[in-house]
Amino acid sequence: MTTYRAALFDLDGVIVDTAVHHFAAWRQTAAELGFTLADEDEELLKGVGRMDALRVVLRIGGVTVSEEEAVRLAAEKNARYVEAISSITPDDMLPGAREYLEGLRGRGVLTALGSASRNAPMILECLEIVDLFDAVIDGSVVTEAKPNPRVFLAGAEALGVEPKDCVVFEDAIAGIDAAHAGDMVAVGIGDPAVLTEADVVIPGLHAAGELADKGIVFVGREG
């Protein structure tokens, strides 16, 4: 058993499912460019920054655009996404997410959000969970996209802990890779057949109680 001092969370697919809105918005972008995104393409876009995601979409479609056009396409996609998530409420949190975050906070465990989304602060406000995080690192703070570990390293730095004392909760392959690149333990949220590089995989934060049995235990500030 190993003890850890901090829990770092991705947002989409871990705390709330906004990935469906992301993908729907990218599908509309693809349709306007004359091609279709397949269901399996969604995994390629998880945990990826906006411009990097656009590059993935353009590569899938074999489309080349100018830098000016790329900026326009990304902005239009984001506008569609923001409109879609503007009605998110606390009831939209994934099962067990609020309870697990509240439990960590109650035990004095440090928590941070590490998301590529520049809309993360707005989503946290809509979910009414801003106070459940000691630090929020989003795409406006760190521009390097996962699998670059910078977003998680910045989270550890903001919390004042060493990377080796952190556990990252991620639903995306790029996020798992980012955690490992930052010398952190990665807990995959989702399908073990997809998140093959994660140290541990659970179906969701509702199952986080299993982590102690898998050797991952958190200690609070005074632990």
Tab-separated table of C-alpha atoms in Angstrom:
chain	number	residue	atom	x	y	z
A	1	MET	CA	0.000	0.000	0.000
A	2	THR	CA	1.221	3.486	-0.889
A	3	THR	CA	-0.131	6.734	0.528
A	4	TYR	CA	-0.651	9.897	-1.497
A	5	ARG	CA	-1.207	13.503	-0.481
A	6	ALA	CA	-3.090	14.927	-3.457
A	7	ALA	CA	-5.767	13.971	-5.969
A	8	LEU	CA	-5.756	15.650	-9.389
A	9	PHE	CA	-8.859	15.351	-11.552
A	10	ASP	CA	-9.609	15.764	-15.206
A	11	LEU	CA	-13.061	17.280	-15.743
A	12	ASP	CA	-14.756	15.829	-18.809
A	13	GLY	CA	-15.642	12.174	-18.368
A	14	VAL	CA	-14.474	12.071	-14.763
A	15	ILE	CA	-16.611	14.618	-12.916
A	16	VAL	CA	-19.165	15.495	-15.579
A	17	ASP	CA	-19.846	14.111	-19.046
A	18	THR	CA	-19.415	17.054	-21.386
A	19	ALA	CA	-17.449	14.960	-23.878
A	20	VAL	CA	-20.677	14.176	-25.705
A	21	HIS	CA	-21.178	17.910	-26.306
A	22	HIS	CA	-17.574	18.309	-27.451
A	23	PHE	CA	-17.911	15.507	-29.966
A	24	ALA	CA	-21.265	16.714	-31.265
A	25	ALA	CA	-19.729	20.149	-31.874
A	26	TRP	CA	-16.720	18.646	-33.676
A	27	ARG	CA	-19.025	16.474	-35.761
A	28	GLN	CA	-20.806	19.596	-36.954
A	29	THR	CA	-17.438	21.142	-37.855
A	30	ALA	CA	-16.536	18.028	-39.832
A	31	ALA	CA	-19.889	18.032	-41.606
A	32	GLU	CA	-19.372	21.655	-42.665
A	33	LEU	CA	-15.995	20.613	-44.094
A	34	GLY	CA	-17.563	17.762	-46.047
A	35	PHE	CA	-16.724	14.623	-44.073
A	36	THR	CA	-17.998	12.539	-41.166
A	37	LEU	CA	-16.399	11.672	-37.839
A	38	ALA	CA	-16.873	8.041	-36.834
A	39	ASP	CA	-17.883	7.052	-33.305
A	40	GLU	CA	-14.404	5.682	-32.634
A	41	ASP	CA	-12.862	9.074	-33.427
A	42	GLU	CA	-14.248	10.441	-30.160
A	43	GLU	CA	-11.466	8.770	-28.152
A	44	LEU	CA	-8.845	10.675	-30.184
A	45	LEU	CA	-10.353	13.989	-29.068
A	46	LYS	CA	-10.611	13.314	-25.341
A	47	GLY	CA	-8.342	15.361	-23.107
A	48	VAL	CA	-6.964	17.334	-26.054
A	49	GLY	CA	-6.792	21.125	-26.271
A	50	ARG	CA	-9.031	22.960	-28.723
A	51	MET	CA	-6.537	23.710	-31.485
A	52	ASP	CA	-4.893	20.306	-31.174
A	53	ALA	CA	-8.340	18.698	-31.399
A	54	LEU	CA	-9.042	20.697	-34.548
A	55	ARG	CA	-5.797	19.419	-36.059
A	56	VAL	CA	-6.930	15.850	-35.299
A	57	VAL	CA	-10.294	16.512	-36.959
A	58	LEU	CA	-8.658	18.049	-40.031
A	59	ARG	CA	-6.228	15.121	-40.268
A	60	ILE	CA	-9.094	12.625	-40.137
A	61	GLY	CA	-10.836	14.445	-42.957
A	62	GLY	CA	-7.688	15.015	-44.977
A	63	VAL	CA	-8.469	18.736	-45.000
A	64	THR	CA	-5.986	21.602	-44.967
A	65	VAL	CA	-6.999	25.116	-43.955
A	66	SER	CA	-5.196	28.396	-43.341
A	67	GLU	CA	-4.280	29.460	-39.820
A	68	GLU	CA	-6.957	32.150	-39.981
A	69	GLU	CA	-9.571	29.605	-41.015
A	70	ALA	CA	-8.430	27.226	-38.271
A	71	VAL	CA	-8.932	29.916	-35.632
A	72	ARG	CA	-12.418	30.609	-37.006
A	73	LEU	CA	-13.384	26.933	-37.033
A	74	ALA	CA	-12.156	26.434	-33.460
A	75	ALA	CA	-14.035	29.519	-32.253
A	76	GLU	CA	-17.262	28.394	-33.916
A	77	LYS	CA	-16.917	24.929	-32.442
A	78	ASN	CA	-16.360	26.387	-28.991
A	79	ALA	CA	-19.400	28.649	-29.315
A	80	ARG	CA	-21.565	25.616	-30.104
A	81	TYR	CA	-20.078	23.733	-27.160
A	82	VAL	CA	-20.548	26.609	-24.698
A	83	GLU	CA	-24.173	26.970	-25.742
A	84	ALA	CA	-24.714	23.240	-25.200
A	85	ILE	CA	-23.205	23.211	-21.692
A	86	SER	CA	-24.716	26.494	-20.496
A	87	SER	CA	-27.645	24.608	-18.991
A	88	ILE	CA	-25.511	22.164	-16.941
A	89	THR	CA	-26.621	21.826	-13.298
A	90	PRO	CA	-25.286	19.983	-10.235
A	91	ASP	CA	-27.547	17.084	-11.188
A	92	ASP	CA	-25.349	16.487	-14.245
A	93	MET	CA	-22.353	15.361	-12.190
A	94	LEU	CA	-21.349	11.772	-12.831
A	95	PRO	CA	-22.361	9.214	-10.183
A	96	GLY	CA	-20.269	9.393	-7.026
A	97	ALA	CA	-18.214	12.414	-8.126
A	98	ARG	CA	-19.561	14.927	-5.611
A	99	GLU	CA	-19.525	12.419	-2.784
A	100	TYR	CA	-15.935	11.407	-3.476
A	101	LEU	CA	-14.696	14.987	-3.716
A	102	GLU	CA	-16.505	15.938	-0.532
A	103	GLY	CA	-15.045	12.891	1.198
A	104	LEU	CA	-11.494	13.827	0.216
A	105	ARG	CA	-12.023	17.408	1.353
A	106	GLY	CA	-13.476	16.228	4.641
A	107	ARG	CA	-10.307	14.229	5.292
A	108	GLY	CA	-8.037	17.141	4.410
A	109	VAL	CA	-6.758	15.639	1.159
A	110	LEU	CA	-5.494	18.223	-1.332
A	111	THR	CA	-7.436	18.382	-4.599
A	112	ALA	CA	-6.861	20.081	-7.937
A	113	LEU	CA	-8.521	20.164	-11.335
A	114	GLY	CA	-6.312	19.669	-14.382
A	115	SER	CA	-8.254	20.225	-17.585
A	116	ALA	CA	-7.396	21.321	-21.105
A	117	SER	CA	-10.740	23.111	-21.293
A	118	ARG	CA	-10.738	26.887	-20.938
A	119	ASN	CA	-14.413	26.517	-20.049
A	120	ALA	CA	-13.597	24.528	-16.894
A	121	PRO	CA	-14.173	27.402	-14.415
A	122	MET	CA	-17.611	28.062	-15.898
A	123	ILE	CA	-18.513	24.385	-15.669
A	124	LEU	CA	-17.380	24.210	-12.040
A	125	GLU	CA	-19.595	27.212	-11.302
A	126	CYS	CA	-22.569	25.523	-12.972
A	127	LEU	CA	-21.926	22.352	-10.958
A	128	GLU	CA	-21.478	24.405	-7.760
A	129	ILE	CA	-18.243	22.638	-6.822
A	130	VAL	CA	-15.644	25.406	-7.073
A	131	ASP	CA	-15.015	25.137	-3.331
A	132	LEU	CA	-14.138	21.444	-3.622
A	133	PHE	CA	-10.781	22.246	-5.258
A	134	ASP	CA	-7.657	23.807	-3.780
A	135	ALA	CA	-6.425	24.694	-7.270
A	136	VAL	CA	-7.851	24.859	-10.786
A	137	ILE	CA	-5.466	24.536	-13.715
A	138	ASP	CA	-7.178	24.911	-17.079
A	139	GLY	CA	-6.375	25.743	-20.684
A	140	SER	CA	-6.074	29.440	-19.903
A	141	VAL	CA	-3.297	28.721	-17.401
A	142	VAL	CA	-1.385	25.982	-19.235
A	143	THR	CA	-1.296	25.939	-23.031
A	144	GLU	CA	0.573	22.649	-23.469
A	145	ALA	CA	-1.966	19.932	-24.248
A	146	LYS	CA	-1.954	16.411	-22.831
A	147	PRO	CA	-0.049	14.083	-23.146
A	148	ASN	CA	2.304	16.898	-22.127
A	149	PRO	CA	2.302	16.645	-18.303
A	150	ARG	CA	2.423	20.400	-17.701
A	151	VAL	CA	-1.217	20.754	-16.589
A	152	PHE	CA	-0.721	18.161	-13.838
A	153	LEU	CA	2.731	19.395	-12.858
A	154	ALA	CA	1.238	22.880	-12.485
A	155	GLY	CA	-1.458	21.377	-10.289
A	156	ALA	CA	1.083	19.696	-8.033
A	157	GLU	CA	3.050	22.928	-7.834
A	158	ALA	CA	-0.062	24.901	-6.916
A	159	LEU	CA	-0.811	22.408	-4.152
A	160	GLY	CA	2.769	22.477	-2.894
A	161	VAL	CA	3.341	18.735	-3.266
A	162	GLU	CA	5.763	16.552	-5.196
A	163	PRO	CA	4.464	14.776	-8.324
A	164	LYS	CA	5.184	11.381	-6.772
A	165	ASP	CA	2.664	12.220	-4.043
A	166	CYS	CA	-0.151	12.771	-6.561
A	167	VAL	CA	-2.783	10.528	-8.093
A	168	VAL	CA	-4.422	11.614	-11.340
A	169	PHE	CA	-7.975	10.609	-12.267
A	170	GLU	CA	-8.382	10.510	-16.045
A	171	ASP	CA	-10.718	9.035	-18.655
A	172	ALA	CA	-8.508	9.716	-21.688
A	173	ILE	CA	-5.452	7.916	-23.027
A	174	ALA	CA	-3.664	11.252	-23.465
A	175	GLY	CA	-4.364	12.093	-19.831
A	176	ILE	CA	-3.026	8.759	-18.594
A	177	ASP	CA	0.143	9.358	-20.605
A	178	ALA	CA	0.412	12.883	-19.201
A	179	ALA	CA	0.154	11.609	-15.631
A	180	HIS	CA	2.910	9.077	-16.189
A	181	ALA	CA	5.088	11.650	-17.948
A	182	GLY	CA	4.742	13.758	-14.814
A	183	ASP	CA	5.768	10.856	-12.543
A	184	MET	CA	2.261	10.493	-11.106
A	185	VAL	CA	0.029	7.483	-10.557
A	186	ALA	CA	-2.841	7.306	-13.048
A	187	VAL	CA	-6.298	6.018	-12.156
A	188	GLY	CA	-8.271	5.394	-15.322
A	189	ILE	CA	-11.976	6.130	-15.355
A	190	GLY	CA	-13.720	3.933	-17.900
A	191	ASP	CA	-12.950	0.784	-19.849
A	192	PRO	CA	-9.825	-1.248	-18.924
A	193	ALA	CA	-9.626	-2.437	-22.541
A	194	VAL	CA	-9.112	1.174	-23.638
A	195	LEU	CA	-7.115	2.580	-20.723
A	196	THR	CA	-4.517	-0.167	-20.844
A	197	GLU	CA	-1.669	2.018	-19.556
A	198	ALA	CA	-3.468	3.188	-16.394
A	199	ASP	CA	-2.129	1.890	-13.075
A	200	VAL	CA	-5.670	1.126	-11.920
A	201	VAL	CA	-8.984	1.364	-13.779
A	202	ILE	CA	-12.385	1.898	-12.161
A	203	PRO	CA	-15.730	2.498	-13.894
A	204	GLY	CA	-16.271	5.850	-12.204
A	205	LEU	CA	-15.722	7.815	-9.017
A	206	HIS	CA	-18.665	5.953	-7.502
A	207	ALA	CA	-16.245	2.996	-7.357
A	208	ALA	CA	-13.312	4.926	-5.876
A	209	GLY	CA	-13.777	3.064	-2.608
A	210	GLU	CA	-12.027	0.156	-4.349
A	211	LEU	CA	-8.753	2.087	-4.568
A	212	ALA	CA	-7.634	1.212	-1.043
A	213	ASP	CA	-7.933	-2.472	-1.935
A	214	LYS	CA	-5.725	-1.757	-4.950
A	215	GLY	CA	-3.031	-0.115	-2.809
A	216	ILE	CA	-3.913	3.576	-3.287
A	217	VAL	CA	-4.645	5.445	-0.079
A	218	PHE	CA	-4.872	9.209	0.494
A	219	VAL	CA	-3.721	11.017	3.604
A	220	GLY	CA	-4.844	14.482	4.661
A	221	ARG	CA	-2.727	17.517	5.416
A	222	GLU	CA	-2.115	16.228	8.913
A	223	GLY	CA	-1.813	12.572	7.916
